[in-house]
Amino acid sequence: MKNLTLFFIALLTSGLGLAQEAEAIKEKPQGHYNISKFRQLKQELPTPNTYRTASGAPGHEYYQQKADYKMDIILDDENQRIYGEEVVTYFNNSPDDLEYLWVQLDQNIRAPDAKTADVKADGASTMYNPKKFTEQFLGKPFPGGFNIDHVKNIDDRDMDYTINGTMMRIDLPKVLSSGEKVSFKIKWWYNIPNHVIDGGRSGFEHFEDGNNNYVIAQFFPRMAVYNDVEGWQNLQFLGRGEFALVFGDYEVNITTPEDHILDGTGVVTNRKDMLTSKQWKRYQQALTSYDNPVVIVTQEEAEENEKNSTEKTKTWKLKAENVRDFAFASSRKYILDGQAVKIGDRTVMAISLYPKEGNPLWEEYSTRVVASTVKSYSAHMFDYPYHKAISVHAQRQGMEYPMICFNYGRPKPDGSYSERTRNGMIGVIIHEVGHNWFPMIINSDERQWGWMDEGLNTFAQLLAEQDFEPGFPSRGYPKNVVDYMAGDQSRITPIMTQHDNVFNSGSNAYSKPAAGLYILREVVLGHDLFDKAFKTYAERWRFKHPTPADFFRTMEDASGTDLDWFWRGWFYTTDYNDIGIKEIKKYQVTEEPNEETINRYKRYGMTKEDLKGKYLFLAEMDVDEQSSDVNSYADIATLNEYLSDNFSAAERAELKNTKYFYEIVFEKPGGLVMPILAEITYADGSKENKYYPAEIWRFNDKEVKKVLGSEKEITGIKIDPNQLTSDVNQENNSWPKKEKESKFDSFKNQTATD
Ligand SMILES: [Zn+2]
């Protein structure tokens, strides 16, 4: 019976409870996944292993493949064609057996059946040049792409191969075991595209004088990367995501018209035979000219060259060790100059190749900029290991290869140029020469992660630009990404996005990661810790293949600082930073607890008298009211007595100096967590900087308070006064508030009504 009664009561209560419970569920805040912005990146980062450690260094079983190339190349200037025969020797240093090899055929992006154009959604353009119009609409696409004559093994037997877009699978007659190598031969040719008309990262420019300027890259079948991270790299080359390449040694013979001047990756072993005796003598002078460039092939000689063409040819011999790629530039129009740069106890040559159309800009700046860049980057990362760095002038190019890069920046035909052209040229040369570090030597996978080379390099570029010319308008500053980060969220991707899928690559892969590193250096870690950690990353992964996790982990490991919150916010989300001042409260010291305090302590059985004997109290006052100092407090006798009962004489003296008490309420409309940089201005005009680490936002992501005691009255507070944190809204950064609609607010209002 008793149990039955209980049952009824239970039934009754649960029956009654259903509706209430539903109400309760509705009202009760629901649970959530761990959304703390400070949670560690456990799920985002791969598990450390023997190839890549938890500290971000290569593990004890780290390996990388190697590919050596011996190539004979013919540059056919008459038909703008290139022919090649190559012997590739591939070393399998992985622990795995390989049944086939994947080779990259990047020129196939230019093949008539290339998918590149098909995956690009494009509307009608209102203007086409005749060549493009013919290609796109009249069914006569440019006959580009590799023509593979054969793939043979070293005994001249044909090997089976399958072409898949920009990739080619070569089937091995016998499994390539761990530790073994295999050699094979490929014979190929292709039509060189005109990069000025068709775009792309290499090709030729045709001049009105009938001559061509060839900047040649991605020109031979190159081994794809096989490693512990991706297996075989299998993302097609679509044009944006650049290259994943293995290191190796190169011996390359390039046959050009006899009147061409050429340079490229590696040592030109027969340079003496390629130059006139006068030019060779000037070249020798350049080798010891540390202050100024020496012109080796003069403009007069170049102008003489470009008057006629020739049927005769000559063969340039180049040799390079431990490079991830090979490129060259060739033209009868080239002027050549060079300068020596001391790096450690070695001499590196800074070299420029440019047609006369680049002057007077190029003779003035190019080689000097190369020399300065090599010095700056060596200081910030590690000494430049190669013997030369070349800057080639090519219209609309800004593209990097080991030891050589192609750069824009052309004056008007009358030789005049704008500040913008000059700075653009200097900036692009610093950037492209800088790519020798990222990714040519610190060999990240560009196809996957554009930011790992572009972002890190844009950051280092900023340092080198300021070394070359203090105040140079560098793009990597945090304030330069504010508009991008505050913009339309549907047009922003997290930095951690595969490069072909990135919206607005310039901001996403270049400026934003660069600004992030700038913030880490200037705001979060400071120069010493940051530079040490960044250098550690560079040194650990020089001539190796790092991943994002290796970078994130090394920066934490070498600086002894947990930065997961920074990587999470800046690299894995599209959140922006906006920190502001919501409110300022002003207080003075009293011996009287206020009503609220008295009520709060009532529940613990404490009375006003209990509190008065043990504590000091702050009484809020109007923020504009002139603060009374401690000694002039209304009931001064009582306060003094109270103070002498509870403080030592020394403490009382200090207290007399601390006259003003402020509570600052910081608000954070932005999604990112970021340190608070507050510049306090006092009544006497002096300023003080307060720094609150990002961790201040751990328990309240929207609003935090700080109390300041001060001798002097505070007349103003400004958050991030030097714009170091990409704060998207400056209008809430100041107290007293400025009455003005911000750019950000007007932007928000605009999008809200659109
Ligand atoms: Zn770049």
PDB file of N, CA, C and O in Angstrom, residues 251-299:
ATOM      1  N   GLU A 251      71.744  18.946 -63.568  1.00  0.00           N
ATOM      2  CA  GLU A 251      72.718  19.294 -64.604  1.00  0.00           C
ATOM      3  C   GLU A 251      71.905  19.599 -65.841  1.00  0.00           C
ATOM      4  O   GLU A 251      71.227  18.717 -66.375  1.00  0.00           O
ATOM      5  N   VAL A 252      71.946  20.858 -66.283  1.00  0.00           N
ATOM      6  CA  VAL A 252      71.057  21.279 -67.364  1.00  0.00           C
ATOM      7  C   VAL A 252      71.863  21.993 -68.450  1.00  0.00           C
ATOM      8  O   VAL A 252      72.599  22.941 -68.165  1.00  0.00           O
ATOM      9  N   ASN A 253      71.730  21.506 -69.666  1.00  0.00           N
ATOM     10  CA  ASN A 253      72.339  22.175 -70.821  1.00  0.00           C
ATOM     11  C   ASN A 253      71.220  22.839 -71.612  1.00  0.00           C
ATOM     12  O   ASN A 253      70.257  22.175 -72.006  1.00  0.00           O
ATOM     13  N   ILE A 254      71.347  24.135 -71.825  1.00  0.00           N
ATOM     14  CA  ILE A 254      70.289  24.863 -72.528  1.00  0.00           C
ATOM     15  C   ILE A 254      70.866  25.503 -73.783  1.00  0.00           C
ATOM     16  O   ILE A 254      71.779  26.327 -73.715  1.00  0.00           O
ATOM     17  N   THR A 255      70.321  25.089 -74.932  1.00  0.00           N
ATOM     18  CA  THR A 255      70.781  25.644 -76.207  1.00  0.00           C
ATOM     19  C   THR A 255      69.867  26.796 -76.609  1.00  0.00           C
ATOM     20  O   THR A 255      68.640  26.632 -76.683  1.00  0.00           O
ATOM     21  N   THR A 256      70.478  27.964 -76.838  1.00  0.00           N
ATOM     22  CA  THR A 256      69.723  29.161 -77.211  1.00  0.00           C
ATOM     23  C   THR A 256      70.345  29.757 -78.473  1.00  0.00           C
ATOM     24  O   THR A 256      71.457  29.370 -78.861  1.00  0.00           O
ATOM     25  N   PRO A 257      69.667  30.725 -79.109  1.00  0.00           N
ATOM     26  CA  PRO A 257      70.347  31.468 -80.174  1.00  0.00           C
ATOM     27  C   PRO A 257      71.657  32.041 -79.630  1.00  0.00           C
ATOM     28  O   PRO A 257      71.741  32.391 -78.446  1.00  0.00           O
ATOM     29  N   GLU A 258      72.623  32.170 -80.491  1.00  0.00           N
ATOM     30  CA  GLU A 258      73.966  32.552 -80.055  1.00  0.00           C
ATOM     31  C   GLU A 258      74.022  33.947 -79.431  1.00  0.00           C
ATOM     32  O   GLU A 258      74.872  34.243 -78.604  1.00  0.00           O
ATOM     33  N   ASP A 259      73.071  34.817 -79.832  1.00  0.00           N
ATOM     34  CA  ASP A 259      73.104  36.192 -79.319  1.00  0.00           C
ATOM     35  C   ASP A 259      72.289  36.375 -78.038  1.00  0.00           C
ATOM     36  O   ASP A 259      72.074  37.495 -77.589  1.00  0.00           O
ATOM     37  N   HIS A 260      71.830  35.289 -77.458  1.00  0.00           N
ATOM     38  CA  HIS A 260      71.059  35.400 -76.216  1.00  0.00           C
ATOM     39  C   HIS A 260      71.968  35.537 -74.992  1.00  0.00           C
ATOM     40  O   HIS A 260      73.097  35.025 -74.972  1.00  0.00           O
ATOM     41  N   ILE A 261      71.474  36.230 -73.977  1.00  0.00           N
ATOM     42  CA  ILE A 261      72.071  36.214 -72.642  1.00  0.00           C
ATOM     43  C   ILE A 261      71.107  35.437 -71.758  1.00  0.00           C
ATOM     44  O   ILE A 261      69.895  35.693 -71.780  1.00  0.00           O
ATOM     45  N   LEU A 262      71.646  34.485 -71.008  1.00  0.00           N
ATOM     46  CA  LEU A 262      70.806  33.599 -70.201  1.00  0.00           C
ATOM     47  C   LEU A 262      71.361  33.520 -68.787  1.00  0.00           C
ATOM     48  O   LEU A 262      72.569  33.619 -68.561  1.00  0.00           O
ATOM     49  N   ASP A 263      70.468  33.377 -67.829  1.00  0.00           N
ATOM     50  CA  ASP A 263      70.895  32.934 -66.498  1.00  0.00           C
ATOM     51  C   ASP A 263      69.761  32.122 -65.899  1.00  0.00           C
ATOM     52  O   ASP A 263      68.619  32.191 -66.374  1.00  0.00           O
ATOM     53  N   GLY A 264      70.086  31.355 -64.885  1.00  0.00           N
ATOM     54  CA  GLY A 264      69.083  30.482 -64.308  1.00  0.00           C
ATOM     55  C   GLY A 264      69.568  29.871 -63.013  1.00  0.00           C
ATOM     56  O   GLY A 264      70.607  30.267 -62.470  1.00  0.00           O
ATOM     57  N   THR A 265      68.819  28.884 -62.550  1.00  0.00           N
ATOM     58  CA  THR A 265      69.154  28.188 -61.318  1.00  0.00           C
ATOM     59  C   THR A 265      70.495  27.481 -61.491  1.00  0.00           C
ATOM     60  O   THR A 265      70.705  26.798 -62.489  1.00  0.00           O
ATOM     61  N   GLY A 266      71.394  27.650 -60.539  1.00  0.00           N
ATOM     62  CA  GLY A 266      72.653  26.895 -60.572  1.00  0.00           C
ATOM     63  C   GLY A 266      73.822  27.707 -61.096  1.00  0.00           C
ATOM     64  O   GLY A 266      73.677  28.843 -61.576  1.00  0.00           O
ATOM     65  N   VAL A 267      74.990  27.078 -61.010  1.00  0.00           N
ATOM     66  CA  VAL A 267      76.229  27.705 -61.476  1.00  0.00           C
ATOM     67  C   VAL A 267      76.315  27.552 -62.992  1.00  0.00           C
ATOM     68  O   VAL A 267      76.142  26.446 -63.508  1.00  0.00           O
ATOM     69  N   VAL A 268      76.552  28.640 -63.708  1.00  0.00           N
ATOM     70  CA  VAL A 268      76.802  28.546 -65.150  1.00  0.00           C
ATOM     71  C   VAL A 268      78.277  28.169 -65.290  1.00  0.00           C
ATOM     72  O   VAL A 268      79.166  28.987 -65.069  1.00  0.00           O
ATOM     73  N   THR A 269      78.534  26.904 -65.609  1.00  0.00           N
ATOM     74  CA  THR A 269      79.917  26.416 -65.536  1.00  0.00           C
ATOM     75  C   THR A 269      80.758  26.870 -66.728  1.00  0.00           C
ATOM     76  O   THR A 269      81.980  26.823 -66.670  1.00  0.00           O
ATOM     77  N   ASN A 270      80.098  27.293 -67.800  1.00  0.00           N
ATOM     78  CA  ASN A 270      80.868  27.773 -68.959  1.00  0.00           C
ATOM     79  C   ASN A 270      80.580  29.245 -69.261  1.00  0.00           C
ATOM     80  O   ASN A 270      80.554  29.657 -70.414  1.00  0.00           O
ATOM     81  N   ARG A 271      80.352  30.025 -68.219  1.00  0.00           N
ATOM     82  CA  ARG A 271      79.986  31.427 -68.430  1.00  0.00           C
ATOM     83  C   ARG A 271      81.042  32.172 -69.260  1.00  0.00           C
ATOM     84  O   ARG A 271      80.722  33.015 -70.093  1.00  0.00           O
ATOM     85  N   LYS A 272      82.302  31.836 -69.017  1.00  0.00           N
ATOM     86  CA  LYS A 272      83.388  32.521 -69.727  1.00  0.00           C
ATOM     87  C   LYS A 272      83.234  32.398 -71.253  1.00  0.00           C
ATOM     88  O   LYS A 272      83.449  33.362 -71.992  1.00  0.00           O
ATOM     89  N   ASP A 273      82.814  31.201 -71.684  1.00  0.00           N
ATOM     90  CA  ASP A 273      82.633  30.983 -73.128  1.00  0.00           C
ATOM     91  C   ASP A 273      81.398  31.694 -73.668  1.00  0.00           C
ATOM     92  O   ASP A 273      81.246  31.876 -74.879  1.00  0.00           O
ATOM     93  N   MET A 274      80.505  32.054 -72.795  1.00  0.00           N
ATOM     94  CA  MET A 274      79.226  32.634 -73.218  1.00  0.00           C
ATOM     95  C   MET A 274      79.301  34.153 -73.360  1.00  0.00           C
ATOM     96  O   MET A 274      78.434  34.770 -73.959  1.00  0.00           O
ATOM     97  N   LEU A 275      80.303  34.752 -72.753  1.00  0.00           N
ATOM     98  CA  LEU A 275      80.425  36.208 -72.776  1.00  0.00           C
ATOM     99  C   LEU A 275      81.589  36.616 -73.668  1.00  0.00           C
ATOM    100  O   LEU A 275      82.501  35.819 -73.923  1.00  0.00           O
ATOM    101  N   THR A 276      81.587  37.855 -74.128  1.00  0.00           N
ATOM    102  CA  THR A 276      82.762  38.373 -74.831  1.00  0.00           C
ATOM    103  C   THR A 276      83.862  38.576 -73.786  1.00  0.00           C
ATOM    104  O   THR A 276      83.584  38.610 -72.585  1.00  0.00           O
ATOM    105  N   SER A 277      85.094  38.740 -74.264  1.00  0.00           N
ATOM    106  CA  SER A 277      86.191  38.870 -73.290  1.00  0.00           C
ATOM    107  C   SER A 277      86.027  40.145 -72.460  1.00  0.00           C
ATOM    108  O   SER A 277      86.344  40.177 -71.278  1.00  0.00           O
ATOM    109  N   LYS A 278      85.483  41.198 -73.091  1.00  0.00           N
ATOM    110  CA  LYS A 278      85.212  42.433 -72.349  1.00  0.00           C
ATOM    111  C   LYS A 278      84.188  42.190 -71.245  1.00  0.00           C
ATOM    112  O   LYS A 278      84.333  42.618 -70.104  1.00  0.00           O
ATOM    113  N   GLN A 279      83.118  41.467 -71.612  1.00  0.00           N
ATOM    114  CA  GLN A 279      82.041  41.195 -70.640  1.00  0.00           C
ATOM    115  C   GLN A 279      82.555  40.309 -69.508  1.00  0.00           C
ATOM    116  O   GLN A 279      82.208  40.497 -68.342  1.00  0.00           O
ATOM    117  N   TRP A 280      83.391  39.359 -69.865  1.00  0.00           N
ATOM    118  CA  TRP A 280      83.950  38.447 -68.854  1.00  0.00           C
ATOM    119  C   TRP A 280      84.798  39.220 -67.847  1.00  0.00           C
ATOM    120  O   TRP A 280      84.757  38.961 -66.646  1.00  0.00           O
ATOM    121  N   LYS A 281      85.544  40.216 -68.370  1.00  0.00           N
ATOM    122  CA  LYS A 281      86.368  41.053 -67.502  1.00  0.00           C
ATOM    123  C   LYS A 281      85.485  41.846 -66.537  1.00  0.00           C
ATOM    124  O   LYS A 281      85.752  41.932 -65.332  1.00  0.00           O
ATOM    125  N   ARG A 282      84.399  42.389 -67.061  1.00  0.00           N
ATOM    126  CA  ARG A 282      83.465  43.147 -66.200  1.00  0.00           C
ATOM    127  C   ARG A 282      82.816  42.213 -65.174  1.00  0.00           C
ATOM    128  O   ARG A 282      82.575  42.597 -64.033  1.00  0.00           O
ATOM    129  N   TYR A 283      82.545  40.988 -65.604  1.00  0.00           N
ATOM    130  CA  TYR A 283      81.962  40.011 -64.679  1.00  0.00           C
ATOM    131  C   TYR A 283      82.912  39.764 -63.504  1.00  0.00           C
ATOM    132  O   TYR A 283      82.499  39.693 -62.338  1.00  0.00           O
ATOM    133  N   GLN A 284      84.206  39.657 -63.827  1.00  0.00           N
ATOM    134  CA  GLN A 284      85.210  39.458 -62.767  1.00  0.00           C
ATOM    135  C   GLN A 284      85.238  40.649 -61.805  1.00  0.00           C
ATOM    136  O   GLN A 284      85.394  40.472 -60.596  1.00  0.00           O
ATOM    137  N   GLN A 285      85.076  41.848 -62.349  1.00  0.00           N
ATOM    138  CA  GLN A 285      85.033  43.044 -61.490  1.00  0.00           C
ATOM    139  C   GLN A 285      83.817  43.004 -60.557  1.00  0.00           C
ATOM    140  O   GLN A 285      83.911  43.356 -59.385  1.00  0.00           O
ATOM    141  N   ALA A 286      82.703  42.555 -61.106  1.00  0.00           N
ATOM    142  CA  ALA A 286      81.465  42.499 -60.301  1.00  0.00           C
ATOM    143  C   ALA A 286      81.631  41.579 -59.094  1.00  0.00           C
ATOM    144  O   ALA A 286      81.075  41.825 -58.030  1.00  0.00           O
ATOM    145  N   LEU A 287      82.435  40.524 -59.260  1.00  0.00           N
ATOM    146  CA  LEU A 287      82.619  39.535 -58.187  1.00  0.00           C
ATOM    147  C   LEU A 287      83.203  40.140 -56.912  1.00  0.00           C
ATOM    148  O   LEU A 287      83.063  39.575 -55.835  1.00  0.00           O
ATOM    149  N   THR A 288      83.872  41.290 -57.048  1.00  0.00           N
ATOM    150  CA  THR A 288      84.445  41.932 -55.863  1.00  0.00           C
ATOM    151  C   THR A 288      83.910  43.352 -55.665  1.00  0.00           C
ATOM    152  O   THR A 288      84.459  44.119 -54.884  1.00  0.00           O
ATOM    153  N   SER A 289      82.833  43.672 -56.352  1.00  0.00           N
ATOM    154  CA  SER A 289      82.264  45.015 -56.202  1.00  0.00           C
ATOM    155  C   SER A 289      81.145  44.968 -55.155  1.00  0.00           C
ATOM    156  O   SER A 289      80.011  44.601 -55.457  1.00  0.00           O
ATOM    157  N   TYR A 290      81.482  45.336 -53.926  1.00  0.00           N
ATOM    158  CA  TYR A 290      80.523  45.187 -52.827  1.00  0.00           C
ATOM    159  C   TYR A 290      79.613  46.405 -52.656  1.00  0.00           C
ATOM    160  O   TYR A 290      78.606  46.331 -51.973  1.00  0.00           O
ATOM    161  N   ASP A 291      79.995  47.533 -53.243  1.00  0.00           N
ATOM    162  CA  ASP A 291      79.219  48.752 -52.979  1.00  0.00           C
ATOM    163  C   ASP A 291      78.218  49.080 -54.071  1.00  0.00           C
ATOM    164  O   ASP A 291      77.130  49.574 -53.792  1.00  0.00           O
ATOM    165  N   ASN A 292      78.591  48.804 -55.304  1.00  0.00           N
ATOM    166  CA  ASN A 292      77.718  49.164 -56.423  1.00  0.00           C
ATOM    167  C   ASN A 292      77.716  48.066 -57.468  1.00  0.00           C
ATOM    168  O   ASN A 292      78.700  47.348 -57.624  1.00  0.00           O
ATOM    169  N   PRO A 293      76.611  47.970 -58.215  1.00  0.00           N
ATOM    170  CA  PRO A 293      76.572  46.992 -59.304  1.00  0.00           C
ATOM    171  C   PRO A 293      77.558  47.368 -60.413  1.00  0.00           C
ATOM    172  O   PRO A 293      77.824  48.544 -60.637  1.00  0.00           O
ATOM    173  N   VAL A 294      78.084  46.344 -61.075  1.00  0.00           N
ATOM    174  CA  VAL A 294      78.913  46.541 -62.270  1.00  0.00           C
ATOM    175  C   VAL A 294      78.091  46.070 -63.462  1.00  0.00           C
ATOM    176  O   VAL A 294      77.515  44.976 -63.432  1.00  0.00           O
ATOM    177  N   VAL A 295      78.017  46.906 -64.494  1.00  0.00           N
ATOM    178  CA  VAL A 295      77.265  46.510 -65.687  1.00  0.00           C
ATOM    179  C   VAL A 295      78.147  45.559 -66.501  1.00  0.00           C
ATOM    180  O   VAL A 295      79.259  45.911 -66.893  1.00  0.00           O
ATOM    181  N   ILE A 296      77.657  44.352 -66.738  1.00  0.00           N
ATOM    182  CA  ILE A 296      78.456  43.316 -67.397  1.00  0.00           C
ATOM    183  C   ILE A 296      78.129  43.257 -68.886  1.00  0.00           C
ATOM    184  O   ILE A 296      79.015  43.219 -69.728  1.00  0.00           O
ATOM    185  N   VAL A 297      76.827  43.242 -69.209  1.00  0.00           N
ATOM    186  CA  VAL A 297      76.401  43.413 -70.602  1.00  0.00           C
ATOM    187  C   VAL A 297      75.698  44.767 -70.657  1.00  0.00           C
ATOM    188  O   VAL A 297      74.684  44.970 -69.985  1.00  0.00           O
ATOM    189  N   THR A 298      76.248  45.688 -71.428  1.00  0.00           N
ATOM    190  CA  THR A 298      75.747  47.070 -71.397  1.00  0.00           C
ATOM    191  C   THR A 298      74.495  47.231 -72.251  1.00  0.00           C
ATOM    192  O   THR A 298      74.177  46.370 -73.086  1.00  0.00           O
ATOM    193  N   GLN A 299      73.834  48.363 -72.045  1.00  0.00           N
ATOM    194  CA  GLN A 299      72.646  48.659 -72.845  1.00  0.00           C
ATOM    195  C   GLN A 299      73.012  48.789 -74.331  1.00  0.00           C
ATOM    196  O   GLN A 299      72.267  48.330 -75.195  1.00  0.00           O
TER     197      GLN A 299
END
